[in-house]
Each structure stands twice: as structure tokens, then as C-alpha cells.
GROMACS .gro file of C-alpha atoms in nm:
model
  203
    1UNK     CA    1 -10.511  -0.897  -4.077
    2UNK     CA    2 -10.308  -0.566  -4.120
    3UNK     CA    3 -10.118  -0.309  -3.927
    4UNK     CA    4 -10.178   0.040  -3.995
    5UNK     CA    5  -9.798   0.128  -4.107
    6UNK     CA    6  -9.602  -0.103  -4.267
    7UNK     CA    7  -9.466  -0.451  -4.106
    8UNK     CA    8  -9.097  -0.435  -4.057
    9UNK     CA    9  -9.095  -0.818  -3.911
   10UNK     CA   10  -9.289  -1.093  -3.824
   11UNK     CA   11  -9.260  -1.428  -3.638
   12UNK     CA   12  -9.472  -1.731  -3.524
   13UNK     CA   13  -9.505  -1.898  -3.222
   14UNK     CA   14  -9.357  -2.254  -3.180
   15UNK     CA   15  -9.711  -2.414  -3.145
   16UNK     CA   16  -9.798  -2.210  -3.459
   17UNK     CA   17 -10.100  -2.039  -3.269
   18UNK     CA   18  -9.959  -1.675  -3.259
   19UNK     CA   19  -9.844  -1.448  -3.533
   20UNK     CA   20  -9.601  -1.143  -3.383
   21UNK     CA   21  -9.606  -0.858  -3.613
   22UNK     CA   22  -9.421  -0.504  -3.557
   23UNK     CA   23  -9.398  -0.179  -3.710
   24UNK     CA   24  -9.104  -0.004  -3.683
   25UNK     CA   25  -9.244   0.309  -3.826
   26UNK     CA   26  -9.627   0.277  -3.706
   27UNK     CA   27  -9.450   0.211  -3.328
   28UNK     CA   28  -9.631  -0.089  -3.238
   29UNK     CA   29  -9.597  -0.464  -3.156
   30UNK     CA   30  -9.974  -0.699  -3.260
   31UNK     CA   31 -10.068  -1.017  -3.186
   32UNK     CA   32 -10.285  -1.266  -3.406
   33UNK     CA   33 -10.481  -1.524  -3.325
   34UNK     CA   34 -10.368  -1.762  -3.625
   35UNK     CA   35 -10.723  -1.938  -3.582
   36UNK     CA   36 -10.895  -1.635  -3.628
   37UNK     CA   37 -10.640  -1.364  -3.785
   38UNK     CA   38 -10.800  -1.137  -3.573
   39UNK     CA   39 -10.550  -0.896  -3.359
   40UNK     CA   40 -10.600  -1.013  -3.009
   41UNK     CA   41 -10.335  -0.819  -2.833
   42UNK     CA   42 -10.118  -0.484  -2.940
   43UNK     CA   43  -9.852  -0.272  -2.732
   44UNK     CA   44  -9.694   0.073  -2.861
   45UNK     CA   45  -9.300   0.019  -2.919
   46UNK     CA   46  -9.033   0.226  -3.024
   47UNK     CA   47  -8.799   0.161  -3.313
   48UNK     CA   48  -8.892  -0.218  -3.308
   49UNK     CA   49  -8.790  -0.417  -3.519
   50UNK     CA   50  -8.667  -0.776  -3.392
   51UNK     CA   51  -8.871  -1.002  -3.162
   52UNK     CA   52  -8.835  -1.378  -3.043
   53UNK     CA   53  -9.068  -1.652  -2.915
   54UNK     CA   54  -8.920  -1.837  -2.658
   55UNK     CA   55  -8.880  -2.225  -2.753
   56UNK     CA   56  -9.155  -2.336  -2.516
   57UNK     CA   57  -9.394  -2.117  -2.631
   58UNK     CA   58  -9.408  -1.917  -2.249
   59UNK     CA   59  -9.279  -1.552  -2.360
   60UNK     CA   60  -9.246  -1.315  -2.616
   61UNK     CA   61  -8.960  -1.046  -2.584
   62UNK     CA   62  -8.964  -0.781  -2.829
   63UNK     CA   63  -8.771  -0.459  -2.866
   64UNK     CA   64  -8.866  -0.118  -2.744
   65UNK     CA   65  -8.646   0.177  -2.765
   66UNK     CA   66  -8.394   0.123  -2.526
   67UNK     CA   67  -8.535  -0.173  -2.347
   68UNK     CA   68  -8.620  -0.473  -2.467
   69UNK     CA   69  -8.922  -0.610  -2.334
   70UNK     CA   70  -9.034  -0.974  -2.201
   71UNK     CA   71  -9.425  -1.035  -2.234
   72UNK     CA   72  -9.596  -1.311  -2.092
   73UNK     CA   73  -9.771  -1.496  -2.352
   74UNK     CA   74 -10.112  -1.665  -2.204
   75UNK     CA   75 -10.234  -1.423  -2.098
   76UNK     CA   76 -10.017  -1.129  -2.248
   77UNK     CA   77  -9.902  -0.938  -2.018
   78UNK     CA   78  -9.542  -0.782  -1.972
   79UNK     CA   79  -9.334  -0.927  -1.720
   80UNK     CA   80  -9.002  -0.813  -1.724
   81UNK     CA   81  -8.840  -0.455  -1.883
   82UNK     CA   82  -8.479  -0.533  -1.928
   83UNK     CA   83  -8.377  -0.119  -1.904
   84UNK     CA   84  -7.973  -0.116  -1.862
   85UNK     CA   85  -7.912   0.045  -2.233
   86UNK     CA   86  -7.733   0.335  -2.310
   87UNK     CA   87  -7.894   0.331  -2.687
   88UNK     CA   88  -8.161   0.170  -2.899
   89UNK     CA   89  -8.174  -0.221  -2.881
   90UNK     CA   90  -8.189  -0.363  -3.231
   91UNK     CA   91  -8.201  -0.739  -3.178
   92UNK     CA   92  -8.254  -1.017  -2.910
   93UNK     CA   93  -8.266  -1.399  -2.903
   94UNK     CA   94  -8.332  -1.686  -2.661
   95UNK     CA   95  -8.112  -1.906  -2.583
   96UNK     CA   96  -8.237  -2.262  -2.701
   97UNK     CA   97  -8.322  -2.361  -2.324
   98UNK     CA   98  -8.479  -2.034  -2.252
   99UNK     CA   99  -8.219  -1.985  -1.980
  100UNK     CA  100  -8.105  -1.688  -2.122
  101UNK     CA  101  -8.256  -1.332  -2.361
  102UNK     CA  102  -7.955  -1.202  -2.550
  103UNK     CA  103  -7.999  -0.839  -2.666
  104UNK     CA  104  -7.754  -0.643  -2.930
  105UNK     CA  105  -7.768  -0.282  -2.899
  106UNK     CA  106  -7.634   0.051  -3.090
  107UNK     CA  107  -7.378   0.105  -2.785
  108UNK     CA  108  -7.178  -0.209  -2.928
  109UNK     CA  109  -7.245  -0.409  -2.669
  110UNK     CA  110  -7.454  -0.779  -2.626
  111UNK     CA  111  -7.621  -0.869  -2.281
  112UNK     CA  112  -7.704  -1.141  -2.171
  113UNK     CA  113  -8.013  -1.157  -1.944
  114UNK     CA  114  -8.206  -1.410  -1.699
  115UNK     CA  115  -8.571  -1.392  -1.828
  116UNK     CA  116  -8.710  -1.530  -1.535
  117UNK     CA  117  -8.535  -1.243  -1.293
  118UNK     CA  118  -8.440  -1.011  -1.556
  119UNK     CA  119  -8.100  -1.007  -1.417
  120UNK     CA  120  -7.850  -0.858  -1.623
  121UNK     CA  121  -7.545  -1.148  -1.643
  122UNK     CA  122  -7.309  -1.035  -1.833
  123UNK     CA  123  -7.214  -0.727  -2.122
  124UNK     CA  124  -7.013  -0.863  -2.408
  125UNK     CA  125  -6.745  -0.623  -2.542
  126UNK     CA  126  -6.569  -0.635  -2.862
  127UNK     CA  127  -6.776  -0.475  -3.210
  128UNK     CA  128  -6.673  -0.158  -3.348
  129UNK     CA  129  -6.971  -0.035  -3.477
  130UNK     CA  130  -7.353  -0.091  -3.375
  131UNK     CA  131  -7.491  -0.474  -3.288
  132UNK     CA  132  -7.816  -0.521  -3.544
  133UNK     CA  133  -7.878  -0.909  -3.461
  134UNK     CA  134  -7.810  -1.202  -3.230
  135UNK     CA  135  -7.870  -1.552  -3.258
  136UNK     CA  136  -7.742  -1.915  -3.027
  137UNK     CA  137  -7.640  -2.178  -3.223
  138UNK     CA  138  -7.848  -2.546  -3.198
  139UNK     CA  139  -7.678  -2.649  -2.927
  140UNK     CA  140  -7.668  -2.310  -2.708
  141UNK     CA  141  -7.300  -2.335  -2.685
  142UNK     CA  142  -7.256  -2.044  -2.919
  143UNK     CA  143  -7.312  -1.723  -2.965
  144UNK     CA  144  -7.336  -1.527  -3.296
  145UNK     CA  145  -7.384  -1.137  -3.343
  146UNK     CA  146  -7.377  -0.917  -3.670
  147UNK     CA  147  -7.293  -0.508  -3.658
  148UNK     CA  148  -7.389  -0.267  -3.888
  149UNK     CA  149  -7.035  -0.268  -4.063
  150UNK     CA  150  -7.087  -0.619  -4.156
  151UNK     CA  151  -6.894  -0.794  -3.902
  152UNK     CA  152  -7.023  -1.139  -3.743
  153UNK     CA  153  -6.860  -1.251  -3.461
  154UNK     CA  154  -6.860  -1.589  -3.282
  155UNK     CA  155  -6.852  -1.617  -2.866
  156UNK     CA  156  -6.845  -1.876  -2.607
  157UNK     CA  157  -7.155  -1.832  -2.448
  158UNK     CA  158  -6.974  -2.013  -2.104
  159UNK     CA  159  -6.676  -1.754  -2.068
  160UNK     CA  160  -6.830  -1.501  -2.275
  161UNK     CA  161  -6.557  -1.453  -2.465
  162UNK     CA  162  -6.486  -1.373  -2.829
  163UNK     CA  163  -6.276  -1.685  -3.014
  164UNK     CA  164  -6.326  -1.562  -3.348
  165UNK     CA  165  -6.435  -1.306  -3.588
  166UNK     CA  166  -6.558  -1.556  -3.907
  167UNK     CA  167  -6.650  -1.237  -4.190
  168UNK     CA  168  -6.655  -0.875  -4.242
  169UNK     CA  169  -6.909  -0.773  -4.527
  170UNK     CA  170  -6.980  -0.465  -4.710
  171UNK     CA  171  -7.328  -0.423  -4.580
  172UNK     CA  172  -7.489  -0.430  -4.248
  173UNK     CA  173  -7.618  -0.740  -4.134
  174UNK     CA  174  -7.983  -0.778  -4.108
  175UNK     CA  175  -8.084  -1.157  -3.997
  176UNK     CA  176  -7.893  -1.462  -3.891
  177UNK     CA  177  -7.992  -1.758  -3.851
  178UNK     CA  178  -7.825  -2.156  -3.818
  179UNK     CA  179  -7.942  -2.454  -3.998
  180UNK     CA  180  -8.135  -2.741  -3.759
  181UNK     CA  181  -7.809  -2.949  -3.752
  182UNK     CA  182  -7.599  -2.611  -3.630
  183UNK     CA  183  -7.351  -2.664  -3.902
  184UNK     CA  184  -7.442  -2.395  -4.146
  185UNK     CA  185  -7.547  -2.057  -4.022
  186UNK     CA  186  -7.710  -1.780  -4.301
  187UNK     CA  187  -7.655  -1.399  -4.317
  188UNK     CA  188  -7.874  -1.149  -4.487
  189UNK     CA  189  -7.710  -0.852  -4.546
  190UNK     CA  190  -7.855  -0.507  -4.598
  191UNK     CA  191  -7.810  -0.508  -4.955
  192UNK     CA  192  -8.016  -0.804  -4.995
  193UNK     CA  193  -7.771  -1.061  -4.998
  194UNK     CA  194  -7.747  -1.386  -4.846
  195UNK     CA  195  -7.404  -1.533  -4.727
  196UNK     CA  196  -7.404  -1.850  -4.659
  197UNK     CA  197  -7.115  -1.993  -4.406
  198UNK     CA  198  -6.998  -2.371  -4.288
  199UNK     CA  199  -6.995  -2.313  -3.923
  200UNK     CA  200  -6.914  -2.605  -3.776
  201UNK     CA  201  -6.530  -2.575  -3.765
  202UNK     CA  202  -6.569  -2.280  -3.536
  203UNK     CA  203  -6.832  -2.464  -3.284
   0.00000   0.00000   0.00000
């Protein structure tokens, strides 16, 4: 299995059949057949670097410039092409129902998208500097998005409002990511840091 520039990410589907891969630099999103590690499907992509499986195994979205894309997964094919950016999209997430495709973008902005429709729902205000990545908590009640200064911020996913803003780091934030149990969510900063945070007070 390899890519012909280097990997900037990689993910698994839930069932464990699928490996995503991208390239940022070599502009391209692969498939693998886990069974097999042979490349079964591959799609050129711009500046991608963040993809998500949906929790039921259905869809892949993946980045792509400035859309973010939504790819059917048996058979891949894409679906949707969620377009309304102004600037690159650097991160999405599913909600844990699948309900939702959250997407953080350079223009400062999250939206939040119905997969199914790819209707745009609502545009989330409020970070000072470009969104990197997104993620729900367990229970889908929150959302949680890191910028490029280092700021995470926490939202309520039903008004869509901000309630808190619960760090700003030194370095720009590269992956989050709660614990099973939603009570502890993780940070990796772009210095290679991890911060580690007890989230559940702010649920």
C-alpha cells in the first residue's frame, strides 16, 4: 500500500473494512481494501487534509479545496459537494447520528450541513483566526472547534451558540478528539503537544 506523495492523514472505517488515506501535497484522496491493501478507489483533492467516516459506515466526506465533499461509500461515488466557502476547508466531522457534516474553514467560520440534502443549516460565527478542526462530543450535544491561534471553543449544537471559550494555546490546533465516556476531550497542537482537558463541566 502507498501513495505517491506523502500521507498527511489517515482513517478507518467503522466496520474496519476501508482505510482512507490523503495527500495533502500529492492532491489526492485513496481507498484500501483492508482485506487486500490494494487501492480500490482514488479521487484528486485539493489541500486535503481531514476526512471522516460516518458512524454507520454509509459515507465518507473528505476535504477538497473549498468544498468539502460527501462520497458514497458502497459503491464510491460522490454524492453531495457542499460548495458555500469563501476559503479552503480544513476540517469536518459527523455528528454522532449522522444527522449532521460540520466543516471548519480558513474564513473563521463552522457550517453545519444536512448530508442527506446537502443543505447548508447554519454558519457559526465567533473565531478570530482560521478554523483547523471540528469534532461533536459523545452525546452530539456539543460542539468543539480549534483555530490556528490555538483557541478551542465549545457550542451548543441546538442554538448554535458559543457558551464558552475553554483554552487559548500557543500553537495551532491540529486534532481533537473526546474520550468514549465524553468527559475528557484531547488536543494536539502544532508543536506536537498534547493537552489534555476534563470536559465534562462544560457539557
Amino acid at each position: 500500500m502507498e501513495i505517491d506523495s506523502g500521507v498527511t492523514a489517515i482513517t478507518q472505517s467503522p466496520d474496519g473494512r476501508w482505510l482512507a488515506a490523503c495527500s495533502r501535497r500529492g492532491h489526492v484522496v485513496k481507498l484500501f481494501d483492508t482485506a487486500t491493501w490494494q487501492s480500490t478507489w482514488s479521487v484528486p483533492a485539493e489541500d486535503c487534509d481531514d476526512f471522516a467516516f460516518s458512524s454507520d459506515g454509509r459515507w465518507l466526506a473528505y476535504c477538497d479545496g473549498t468544498d468539502a465533499v460527501l462520497v458514497s461509500v458502497n459503491p464510491f461515488r460522490e454524492v453531495q459537494r457542499l460548495s458555500d466557502h469563501s476559503l479552503t476547508v480544513n476540517g469536518l466531522a459527523f455528528s454522532p447520528d449522522d444527522r449532521l457534516l460540520v466543516t471548519a474553514c480558513e474564513d473563521r467560520k463552522l457550517r453545519i450541513w444536512n448530508p442527506e440534502t446537502g443543505e447548508l443549516l447554519n454558519a457559526l460565527r465567533g473565531h478570530a483566526a482560521s478554523i483547523g478542526r471540528v469534532t461533536f462530543s459523545p452525546d452530539g450535544g456539543t460542539l468543539v472547534s480549534g483555530d490556528a491561534d490555538g483557541v478551542i471553543k465549545l457550542w451548543h449544537l441546538a442554538t448554535g451558540q458559543e457558551f464558552y471559550t475553554l483554552a487559548d494555546l500557543d500553537f495551532g490546533i491540529d486534532k481533537l478528539a473526546f474520550d468514549a465516556g465524553g468527559r475528557v476531550l484531547l488536543a494536539l497542537t502544532s508543536d506536537g503537544h498534547v493537552h489534555v482537558f476534563d470536559a465534562s463541566s462544560r457539557q
